[in-house]
Amino acid sequence: MMVNFSTFEENVARVRERIAAACEKSGRGNDEVRLLPVTKNHPAEAPLFAARCGFAAVGENRVQETAEKRPAFEALAKTADLRWELIGHLQSNKAKKAVALFDRIQSVDSLDLVAKLDKACEAQGRAALPILLQANPGCDPAKFGTADLGTLKKLLEAVLATRHLQPEGFMCVAPIDDDSLLVAAKAFETLRDWRDRLAAEFALPLTELSMGMSHDLEPAIAAGSTMVRVGTALFGERVYL
Ligand SMILES: *Cc1c(COP(=O)(O)O)cnc(C)c1O
């Protein structure tokens, strides 16, 4: 069940304290890390709560769910003033729908998807689609994205050769290890290193590092995360019916 609004506000304060403490510990400024509320598996009230708390964007992981939730939110909020980011795996046959629905796509992970997204932008007259490349620096077989820097470089080259895709950085989901955050920390450090190398090689900023969730945002921030994607710690446990 989703939390009520006052609990959500308390949770936002608590997560912001965690972010501030993690920034402090690694000598980073508080304003270097943004919080993206993840509203997946929750009703249209979840993005409404986020908008009421002043958040500019939310994260969702499914095209179909967002196709229903975004208009429901806009009817409730009486505004369309919220950005929607896709953080879940995108099948290339849903590229058209995703381009029509999302302000940014964080989960670009294949050459085929790059080509289909660019084609959909062209067809829909969308000049620019901001994207992140999803990688799998922890080599977790259960995660999407490449675990190989050479392959990630080829993907970036393909994005740079498109007319409409604008690469802003990278995203990853770390492997889960219930006993220790060291495995997650290592994955985050690897992605940060890959970003630094590719940014230098291509002389691009690639500033966004979308890393860290409810349980591992501290090691992500220590490794250089600029955006933590948080669902459970803000909205409560998701119920899968
Ligand atoms: C669900 C999800 C999150 C949020 O996870 P929590 O553990 O609920 O904070 C973050 N990133 C991605 C890619 C997700 O699918």
PDB file of C-alpha atoms and ligand atoms in Angstrom:
ATOM      1  CA  MET A   1       0.000   0.000   0.000  1.00  0.00           C
ATOM      2  CA  MET A   2       1.138   3.488  -0.785  1.00  0.00           C
ATOM      3  CA  VAL A   3       1.803   5.836   2.155  1.00  0.00           C
ATOM      4  CA  ASN A   4      -0.370   8.898   2.807  1.00  0.00           C
ATOM      5  CA  PHE A   5       0.814  12.424   2.005  1.00  0.00           C
ATOM      6  CA  SER A   6       2.155  13.344   5.437  1.00  0.00           C
ATOM      7  CA  THR A   7       4.139  10.109   5.663  1.00  0.00           C
ATOM      8  CA  PHE A   8       5.444  10.803   2.161  1.00  0.00           C
ATOM      9  CA  GLU A   9       6.603  14.254   3.296  1.00  0.00           C
ATOM     10  CA  GLU A  10       8.366  12.723   6.306  1.00  0.00           C
ATOM     11  CA  ASN A  11       9.989  10.128   4.058  1.00  0.00           C
ATOM     12  CA  VAL A  12      11.193  12.840   1.682  1.00  0.00           C
ATOM     13  CA  ALA A  13      12.795  14.653   4.625  1.00  0.00           C
ATOM     14  CA  ARG A  14      14.440  11.439   5.814  1.00  0.00           C
ATOM     15  CA  VAL A  15      15.815  10.543   2.370  1.00  0.00           C
ATOM     16  CA  ARG A  16      17.070  14.117   1.915  1.00  0.00           C
ATOM     17  CA  GLU A  17      18.907  13.775   5.247  1.00  0.00           C
ATOM     18  CA  ARG A  18      20.530  10.555   4.027  1.00  0.00           C
ATOM     19  CA  ILE A  19      21.590  12.288   0.810  1.00  0.00           C
ATOM     20  CA  ALA A  20      22.968  15.283   2.730  1.00  0.00           C
ATOM     21  CA  ALA A  21      24.902  13.018   5.107  1.00  0.00           C
ATOM     22  CA  ALA A  22      26.356  11.008   2.207  1.00  0.00           C
ATOM     23  CA  CYS A  23      27.364  14.207   0.375  1.00  0.00           C
ATOM     24  CA  GLU A  24      28.962  15.579   3.527  1.00  0.00           C
ATOM     25  CA  LYS A  25      30.902  12.364   4.070  1.00  0.00           C
ATOM     26  CA  SER A  26      32.368  12.404   0.573  1.00  0.00           C
ATOM     27  CA  GLY A  27      33.021  16.153   0.494  1.00  0.00           C
ATOM     28  CA  ARG A  28      30.383  16.839  -2.144  1.00  0.00           C
ATOM     29  CA  GLY A  29      27.862  19.674  -2.262  1.00  0.00           C
ATOM     30  CA  ASN A  30      24.287  18.811  -1.362  1.00  0.00           C
ATOM     31  CA  ASP A  31      23.084  20.290  -4.652  1.00  0.00           C
ATOM     32  CA  GLU A  32      25.192  17.863  -6.704  1.00  0.00           C
ATOM     33  CA  VAL A  33      22.742  14.992  -6.164  1.00  0.00           C
ATOM     34  CA  ARG A  34      19.109  15.086  -7.280  1.00  0.00           C
ATOM     35  CA  LEU A  35      16.396  12.840  -5.936  1.00  0.00           C
ATOM     36  CA  LEU A  36      14.108  11.166  -8.491  1.00  0.00           C
ATOM     37  CA  PRO A  37      10.943   9.725  -6.893  1.00  0.00           C
ATOM     38  CA  VAL A  38      10.104   6.369  -8.472  1.00  0.00           C
ATOM     39  CA  THR A  39       6.325   6.046  -8.798  1.00  0.00           C
ATOM     40  CA  LYS A  40       6.113   2.641 -10.517  1.00  0.00           C
ATOM     41  CA  ASN A  41       3.465   0.264  -9.242  1.00  0.00           C
ATOM     42  CA  HIS A  42       1.736   3.097  -7.425  1.00  0.00           C
ATOM     43  CA  PRO A  43      -1.403   4.981  -8.532  1.00  0.00           C
ATOM     44  CA  ALA A  44      -1.550   8.501 -10.037  1.00  0.00           C
ATOM     45  CA  GLU A  45      -1.542   9.917  -6.487  1.00  0.00           C
ATOM     46  CA  ALA A  46       2.179   9.071  -6.282  1.00  0.00           C
ATOM     47  CA  PRO A  47       3.296  11.551  -8.951  1.00  0.00           C
ATOM     48  CA  LEU A  48       0.737  13.970  -7.505  1.00  0.00           C
ATOM     49  CA  PHE A  49       2.434  13.757  -4.080  1.00  0.00           C
ATOM     50  CA  ALA A  50       5.806  14.291  -5.776  1.00  0.00           C
ATOM     51  CA  ALA A  51       4.583  17.343  -7.690  1.00  0.00           C
ATOM     52  CA  ARG A  52       3.009  18.787  -4.518  1.00  0.00           C
ATOM     53  CA  CYS A  53       6.378  18.433  -2.777  1.00  0.00           C
ATOM     54  CA  GLY A  54       8.059  20.391  -5.555  1.00  0.00           C
ATOM     55  CA  PHE A  55       9.726  17.569  -7.482  1.00  0.00           C
ATOM     56  CA  ALA A  56      10.265  18.344 -11.167  1.00  0.00           C
ATOM     57  CA  ALA A  57      10.387  14.738 -12.405  1.00  0.00           C
ATOM     58  CA  VAL A  58       9.409  11.165 -11.552  1.00  0.00           C
ATOM     59  CA  GLY A  59      10.700   7.778 -12.697  1.00  0.00           C
ATOM     60  CA  GLU A  60       8.615   4.943 -14.136  1.00  0.00           C
ATOM     61  CA  ASN A  61       9.679   1.553 -15.462  1.00  0.00           C
ATOM     62  CA  ARG A  62       6.909   0.558 -17.868  1.00  0.00           C
ATOM     63  CA  VAL A  63       5.539   2.141 -21.034  1.00  0.00           C
ATOM     64  CA  GLN A  64       1.976   0.856 -20.662  1.00  0.00           C
ATOM     65  CA  GLU A  65       1.702   1.800 -16.986  1.00  0.00           C
ATOM     66  CA  THR A  66       2.888   5.345 -17.784  1.00  0.00           C
ATOM     67  CA  ALA A  67       0.519   5.619 -20.747  1.00  0.00           C
ATOM     68  CA  GLU A  68      -2.309   5.276 -18.213  1.00  0.00           C
ATOM     69  CA  LYS A  69      -0.780   7.101 -15.255  1.00  0.00           C
ATOM     70  CA  ARG A  70       0.506  10.217 -16.954  1.00  0.00           C
ATOM     71  CA  PRO A  71      -2.894  11.410 -18.250  1.00  0.00           C
ATOM     72  CA  ALA A  72      -4.524  10.372 -14.952  1.00  0.00           C
ATOM     73  CA  PHE A  73      -1.974  12.503 -13.096  1.00  0.00           C
ATOM     74  CA  GLU A  74      -2.515  15.444 -15.431  1.00  0.00           C
ATOM     75  CA  ALA A  75      -6.279  15.286 -14.867  1.00  0.00           C
ATOM     76  CA  LEU A  76      -5.821  15.148 -11.067  1.00  0.00           C
ATOM     77  CA  ALA A  77      -3.092  17.796 -10.889  1.00  0.00           C
ATOM     78  CA  LYS A  78      -4.699  20.035 -13.532  1.00  0.00           C
ATOM     79  CA  THR A  79      -1.200  20.602 -14.856  1.00  0.00           C
ATOM     80  CA  ALA A  80       1.215  18.793 -17.125  1.00  0.00           C
ATOM     81  CA  ASP A  81       4.134  20.360 -15.315  1.00  0.00           C
ATOM     82  CA  LEU A  82       6.060  17.226 -14.337  1.00  0.00           C
ATOM     83  CA  ARG A  83       8.760  15.417 -16.303  1.00  0.00           C
ATOM     84  CA  TRP A  84       8.599  11.640 -16.714  1.00  0.00           C
ATOM     85  CA  GLU A  85      11.735   9.542 -17.015  1.00  0.00           C
ATOM     86  CA  LEU A  86      11.828   5.922 -18.150  1.00  0.00           C
ATOM     87  CA  ILE A  87      14.145   3.897 -15.895  1.00  0.00           C
ATOM     88  CA  GLY A  88      13.008   0.369 -16.815  1.00  0.00           C
ATOM     89  CA  HIS A  89      14.013  -1.847 -19.712  1.00  0.00           C
ATOM     90  CA  LEU A  90      12.562  -0.764 -23.053  1.00  0.00           C
ATOM     91  CA  GLN A  91      11.830  -3.286 -25.808  1.00  0.00           C
ATOM     92  CA  SER A  92      12.600  -1.725 -29.169  1.00  0.00           C
ATOM     93  CA  ASN A  93       9.096  -2.482 -30.467  1.00  0.00           C
ATOM     94  CA  LYS A  94       7.818   0.031 -27.875  1.00  0.00           C
ATOM     95  CA  ALA A  95      10.248   2.783 -28.927  1.00  0.00           C
ATOM     96  CA  LYS A  96       7.541   4.848 -30.652  1.00  0.00           C
ATOM     97  CA  LYS A  97       5.271   4.854 -27.619  1.00  0.00           C
ATOM     98  CA  ALA A  98       8.195   5.670 -25.328  1.00  0.00           C
ATOM     99  CA  VAL A  99       9.239   8.654 -27.443  1.00  0.00           C
ATOM    100  CA  ALA A 100       5.677   9.981 -27.289  1.00  0.00           C
ATOM    101  CA  LEU A 101       5.449   9.520 -23.492  1.00  0.00           C
ATOM    102  CA  PHE A 102       8.777  10.218 -21.826  1.00  0.00           C
ATOM    103  CA  ASP A 103      10.854  13.338 -21.360  1.00  0.00           C
ATOM    104  CA  ARG A 104      14.041  11.326 -20.910  1.00  0.00           C
ATOM    105  CA  ILE A 105      14.940   7.652 -21.345  1.00  0.00           C
ATOM    106  CA  GLN A 106      17.562   6.366 -18.898  1.00  0.00           C
ATOM    107  CA  SER A 107      17.544   2.755 -20.091  1.00  0.00           C
ATOM    108  CA  VAL A 108      19.078   2.884 -23.587  1.00  0.00           C
ATOM    109  CA  ASP A 109      21.017  -0.368 -23.838  1.00  0.00           C
ATOM    110  CA  SER A 110      21.223  -1.630 -27.436  1.00  0.00           C
ATOM    111  CA  LEU A 111      22.112  -0.523 -30.976  1.00  0.00           C
ATOM    112  CA  ASP A 112      18.690  -1.632 -32.184  1.00  0.00           C
ATOM    113  CA  LEU A 113      16.956   0.537 -29.593  1.00  0.00           C
ATOM    114  CA  VAL A 114      19.144   3.545 -30.499  1.00  0.00           C
ATOM    115  CA  ALA A 115      18.118   3.219 -34.149  1.00  0.00           C
ATOM    116  CA  LYS A 116      14.408   2.774 -33.344  1.00  0.00           C
ATOM    117  CA  LEU A 117      14.320   5.715 -30.933  1.00  0.00           C
ATOM    118  CA  ASP A 118      15.941   8.018 -33.478  1.00  0.00           C
ATOM    119  CA  LYS A 119      13.525   6.884 -36.163  1.00  0.00           C
ATOM    120  CA  ALA A 120      10.563   7.481 -33.840  1.00  0.00           C
ATOM    121  CA  CYS A 121      11.829  11.009 -33.045  1.00  0.00           C
ATOM    122  CA  GLU A 122      12.062  11.737 -36.765  1.00  0.00           C
ATOM    123  CA  ALA A 123       8.548  10.415 -37.408  1.00  0.00           C
ATOM    124  CA  GLN A 124       7.056  12.337 -34.477  1.00  0.00           C
ATOM    125  CA  GLY A 125       8.892  15.585 -35.189  1.00  0.00           C
ATOM    126  CA  ARG A 126      10.717  15.450 -31.889  1.00  0.00           C
ATOM    127  CA  ALA A 127      13.929  17.435 -32.309  1.00  0.00           C
ATOM    128  CA  ALA A 128      15.771  16.159 -29.244  1.00  0.00           C
ATOM    129  CA  LEU A 129      15.449  13.168 -26.966  1.00  0.00           C
ATOM    130  CA  PRO A 130      17.702  13.272 -23.887  1.00  0.00           C
ATOM    131  CA  ILE A 131      18.950   9.809 -22.973  1.00  0.00           C
ATOM    132  CA  LEU A 132      21.238   7.946 -20.608  1.00  0.00           C
ATOM    133  CA  LEU A 133      23.059   4.759 -21.536  1.00  0.00           C
ATOM    134  CA  GLN A 134      22.326   1.904 -19.179  1.00  0.00           C
ATOM    135  CA  ALA A 135      25.310  -0.251 -18.280  1.00  0.00           C
ATOM    136  CA  ASN A 136      25.838  -3.260 -16.047  1.00  0.00           C
ATOM    137  CA  PRO A 137      29.155  -2.518 -14.343  1.00  0.00           C
ATOM    138  CA  GLY A 138      28.493  -5.148 -11.669  1.00  0.00           C
ATOM    139  CA  CYS A 139      28.281  -7.928 -14.326  1.00  0.00           C
ATOM    140  CA  ASP A 140      24.956  -9.064 -12.852  1.00  0.00           C
ATOM    141  CA  PRO A 141      23.272 -11.567 -15.222  1.00  0.00           C
ATOM    142  CA  ALA A 142      19.874 -10.393 -13.926  1.00  0.00           C
ATOM    143  CA  LYS A 143      20.470  -6.778 -15.032  1.00  0.00           C
ATOM    144  CA  PHE A 144      20.199  -5.031 -18.396  1.00  0.00           C
ATOM    145  CA  GLY A 145      23.022  -3.109 -20.042  1.00  0.00           C
ATOM    146  CA  THR A 146      26.488  -4.097 -21.143  1.00  0.00           C
ATOM    147  CA  ALA A 147      29.196  -5.144 -18.706  1.00  0.00           C
ATOM    148  CA  ASP A 148      31.897  -4.281 -21.226  1.00  0.00           C
ATOM    149  CA  LEU A 149      33.437  -0.830 -21.725  1.00  0.00           C
ATOM    150  CA  GLY A 150      34.183  -1.459 -25.411  1.00  0.00           C
ATOM    151  CA  THR A 151      30.541  -2.277 -26.099  1.00  0.00           C
ATOM    152  CA  LEU A 152      29.419   0.798 -24.149  1.00  0.00           C
ATOM    153  CA  LYS A 153      31.736   2.922 -26.289  1.00  0.00           C
ATOM    154  CA  LYS A 154      30.187   1.514 -29.485  1.00  0.00           C
ATOM    155  CA  LEU A 155      26.736   2.305 -28.129  1.00  0.00           C
ATOM    156  CA  LEU A 156      27.796   5.883 -27.380  1.00  0.00           C
ATOM    157  CA  GLU A 157      29.237   6.238 -30.903  1.00  0.00           C
ATOM    158  CA  ALA A 158      25.918   5.035 -32.316  1.00  0.00           C
ATOM    159  CA  VAL A 159      24.020   7.598 -30.211  1.00  0.00           C
ATOM    160  CA  LEU A 160      26.353  10.383 -31.354  1.00  0.00           C
ATOM    161  CA  ALA A 161      25.691   9.428 -34.971  1.00  0.00           C
ATOM    162  CA  THR A 162      21.907   9.909 -34.576  1.00  0.00           C
ATOM    163  CA  ARG A 163      20.114  13.147 -35.365  1.00  0.00           C
ATOM    164  CA  HIS A 164      17.911  13.344 -32.298  1.00  0.00           C
ATOM    165  CA  LEU A 165      19.359  11.430 -29.330  1.00  0.00           C
ATOM    166  CA  GLN A 166      21.254  13.532 -26.813  1.00  0.00           C
ATOM    167  CA  PRO A 167      23.479  11.525 -24.459  1.00  0.00           C
ATOM    168  CA  GLU A 168      23.584  13.091 -20.985  1.00  0.00           C
ATOM    169  CA  GLY A 169      25.343  10.308 -19.064  1.00  0.00           C
ATOM    170  CA  PHE A 170      24.867   6.815 -17.692  1.00  0.00           C
ATOM    171  CA  MET A 171      22.574   4.745 -15.499  1.00  0.00           C
ATOM    172  CA  CYS A 172      23.025   1.454 -13.673  1.00  0.00           C
ATOM    173  CA  VAL A 173      21.346  -0.817 -11.159  1.00  0.00           C
ATOM    174  CA  ALA A 174      23.869  -2.442  -8.831  1.00  0.00           C
ATOM    175  CA  PRO A 175      23.825  -6.148  -7.951  1.00  0.00           C
ATOM    176  CA  ILE A 176      22.021  -6.881  -4.698  1.00  0.00           C
ATOM    177  CA  ASP A 177      24.010  -8.381  -1.857  1.00  0.00           C
ATOM    178  CA  ASP A 178      22.025  -8.503   1.383  1.00  0.00           C
ATOM    179  CA  ASP A 179      25.146  -8.795   3.532  1.00  0.00           C
ATOM    180  CA  SER A 180      27.228  -5.956   2.212  1.00  0.00           C
ATOM    181  CA  LEU A 181      27.151  -2.788   0.123  1.00  0.00           C
ATOM    182  CA  LEU A 182      30.710  -3.401  -1.085  1.00  0.00           C
ATOM    183  CA  VAL A 183      29.594  -5.126  -4.287  1.00  0.00           C
ATOM    184  CA  ALA A 184      27.283  -2.202  -5.097  1.00  0.00           C
ATOM    185  CA  ALA A 185      30.055   0.288  -4.258  1.00  0.00           C
ATOM    186  CA  LYS A 186      32.407  -1.455  -6.667  1.00  0.00           C
ATOM    187  CA  ALA A 187      29.820  -1.395  -9.481  1.00  0.00           C
ATOM    188  CA  PHE A 188      29.160   2.338  -8.946  1.00  0.00           C
ATOM    189  CA  GLU A 189      32.897   3.097  -8.962  1.00  0.00           C
ATOM    190  CA  THR A 190      33.310   1.142 -12.189  1.00  0.00           C
ATOM    191  CA  LEU A 191      30.543   3.096 -13.942  1.00  0.00           C
ATOM    192  CA  ARG A 192      32.016   6.376 -12.729  1.00  0.00           C
ATOM    193  CA  ASP A 193      35.383   5.309 -14.160  1.00  0.00           C
ATOM    194  CA  TRP A 194      33.801   4.332 -17.486  1.00  0.00           C
ATOM    195  CA  ARG A 195      32.029   7.690 -17.627  1.00  0.00           C
ATOM    196  CA  ASP A 196      35.272   9.568 -16.902  1.00  0.00           C
ATOM    197  CA  ARG A 197      37.091   7.691 -19.670  1.00  0.00           C
ATOM    198  CA  LEU A 198      34.350   8.101 -22.298  1.00  0.00           C
ATOM    199  CA  ALA A 199      33.781  11.768 -21.429  1.00  0.00           C
ATOM    200  CA  ALA A 200      37.512  12.412 -21.877  1.00  0.00           C
ATOM    201  CA  GLU A 201      37.789  10.387 -25.071  1.00  0.00           C
ATOM    202  CA  PHE A 202      34.807  12.056 -26.755  1.00  0.00           C
ATOM    203  CA  ALA A 203      35.325  15.475 -25.117  1.00  0.00           C
ATOM    204  CA  LEU A 204      31.720  15.467 -23.904  1.00  0.00           C
ATOM    205  CA  PRO A 205      30.333  16.444 -20.482  1.00  0.00           C
ATOM    206  CA  LEU A 206      28.173  13.288 -19.934  1.00  0.00           C
ATOM    207  CA  THR A 207      27.519  14.684 -16.482  1.00  0.00           C
ATOM    208  CA  GLU A 208      24.566  12.577 -15.354  1.00  0.00           C
ATOM    209  CA  LEU A 209      25.342   9.455 -13.337  1.00  0.00           C
ATOM    210  CA  SER A 210      22.015   7.930 -12.340  1.00  0.00           C
ATOM    211  CA  MET A 211      23.051   5.483  -9.620  1.00  0.00           C
ATOM    212  CA  GLY A 212      21.613   4.458  -6.258  1.00  0.00           C
ATOM    213  CA  MET A 213      18.209   3.336  -4.978  1.00  0.00           C
ATOM    214  CA  SER A 214      16.542   3.117  -1.549  1.00  0.00           C
ATOM    215  CA  HIS A 215      19.030   0.614  -0.115  1.00  0.00           C
ATOM    216  CA  ASP A 216      22.275   1.680  -1.780  1.00  0.00           C
ATOM    217  CA  LEU A 217      22.158   5.442  -2.304  1.00  0.00           C
ATOM    218  CA  GLU A 218      25.064   6.088   0.106  1.00  0.00           C
ATOM    219  CA  PRO A 219      27.743   4.133  -1.814  1.00  0.00           C
ATOM    220  CA  ALA A 220      26.329   5.556  -5.067  1.00  0.00           C
ATOM    221  CA  ILE A 221      26.791   9.122  -3.831  1.00  0.00           C
ATOM    222  CA  ALA A 222      30.297   8.293  -2.586  1.00  0.00           C
ATOM    223  CA  ALA A 223      31.115   7.076  -6.115  1.00  0.00           C
ATOM    224  CA  GLY A 224      29.814  10.249  -7.812  1.00  0.00           C
ATOM    225  CA  SER A 225      26.096   9.718  -8.401  1.00  0.00           C
ATOM    226  CA  THR A 226      24.239  12.836  -9.563  1.00  0.00           C
ATOM    227  CA  MET A 227      20.762  11.269  -9.376  1.00  0.00           C
ATOM    228  CA  VAL A 228      19.393   8.693  -6.958  1.00  0.00           C
ATOM    229  CA  ARG A 229      16.170   6.895  -7.966  1.00  0.00           C
ATOM    230  CA  VAL A 230      14.124   6.171  -4.869  1.00  0.00           C
ATOM    231  CA  GLY A 231      10.811   4.342  -4.644  1.00  0.00           C
ATOM    232  CA  THR A 232      10.349   2.240  -1.508  1.00  0.00           C
ATOM    233  CA  ALA A 233      11.933   4.688   0.965  1.00  0.00           C
ATOM    234  CA  LEU A 234       9.488   7.394  -0.211  1.00  0.00           C
ATOM    235  CA  PHE A 235       6.243   5.616  -1.106  1.00  0.00           C
ATOM    236  CA  GLY A 236       6.486   2.393   0.920  1.00  0.00           C
ATOM    237  CA  GLU A 237       6.651  -1.188  -0.294  1.00  0.00           C
ATOM    238  CA  ARG A 238       5.191  -1.857  -3.713  1.00  0.00           C
ATOM    239  CA  VAL A 239       2.388  -4.396  -3.834  1.00  0.00           C
ATOM    240  CA  TYR A 240       2.451  -6.647  -6.906  1.00  0.00           C
ATOM    241  CA  LEU A 241      -1.000  -8.062  -7.481  1.00  0.00           C
TER     242      LEU A 241
HETATM  243  C1  LIG B   1      12.200   0.258  -8.912  1.00  0.00           C
HETATM  244  C2  LIG B   1      13.451   0.933  -9.343  1.00  0.00           C
HETATM  245  C3  LIG B   1      14.093   1.868  -8.507  1.00  0.00           C
HETATM  246  C4  LIG B   1      13.607   2.214  -7.105  1.00  0.00           C
HETATM  247  O1  LIG B   1      13.859   1.138  -6.268  1.00  0.00           O
HETATM  248  P1  LIG B   1      13.593   1.229  -4.687  1.00  0.00           P
HETATM  249  O2  LIG B   1      14.400   0.101  -4.155  1.00  0.00           O
HETATM  250  O3  LIG B   1      12.133   1.040  -4.492  1.00  0.00           O
HETATM  251  O4  LIG B   1      14.077   2.547  -4.226  1.00  0.00           O
HETATM  252  C5  LIG B   1      15.228   2.484  -9.003  1.00  0.00           C
HETATM  253  N1  LIG B   1      15.723   2.195 -10.224  1.00  0.00           N
HETATM  254  C6  LIG B   1      15.142   1.307 -11.051  1.00  0.00           C
HETATM  255  C7  LIG B   1      15.737   1.051 -12.388  1.00  0.00           C
HETATM  256  C8  LIG B   1      13.990   0.644 -10.635  1.00  0.00           C
HETATM  257  O5  LIG B   1      13.409  -0.243 -11.461  1.00  0.00           O
END
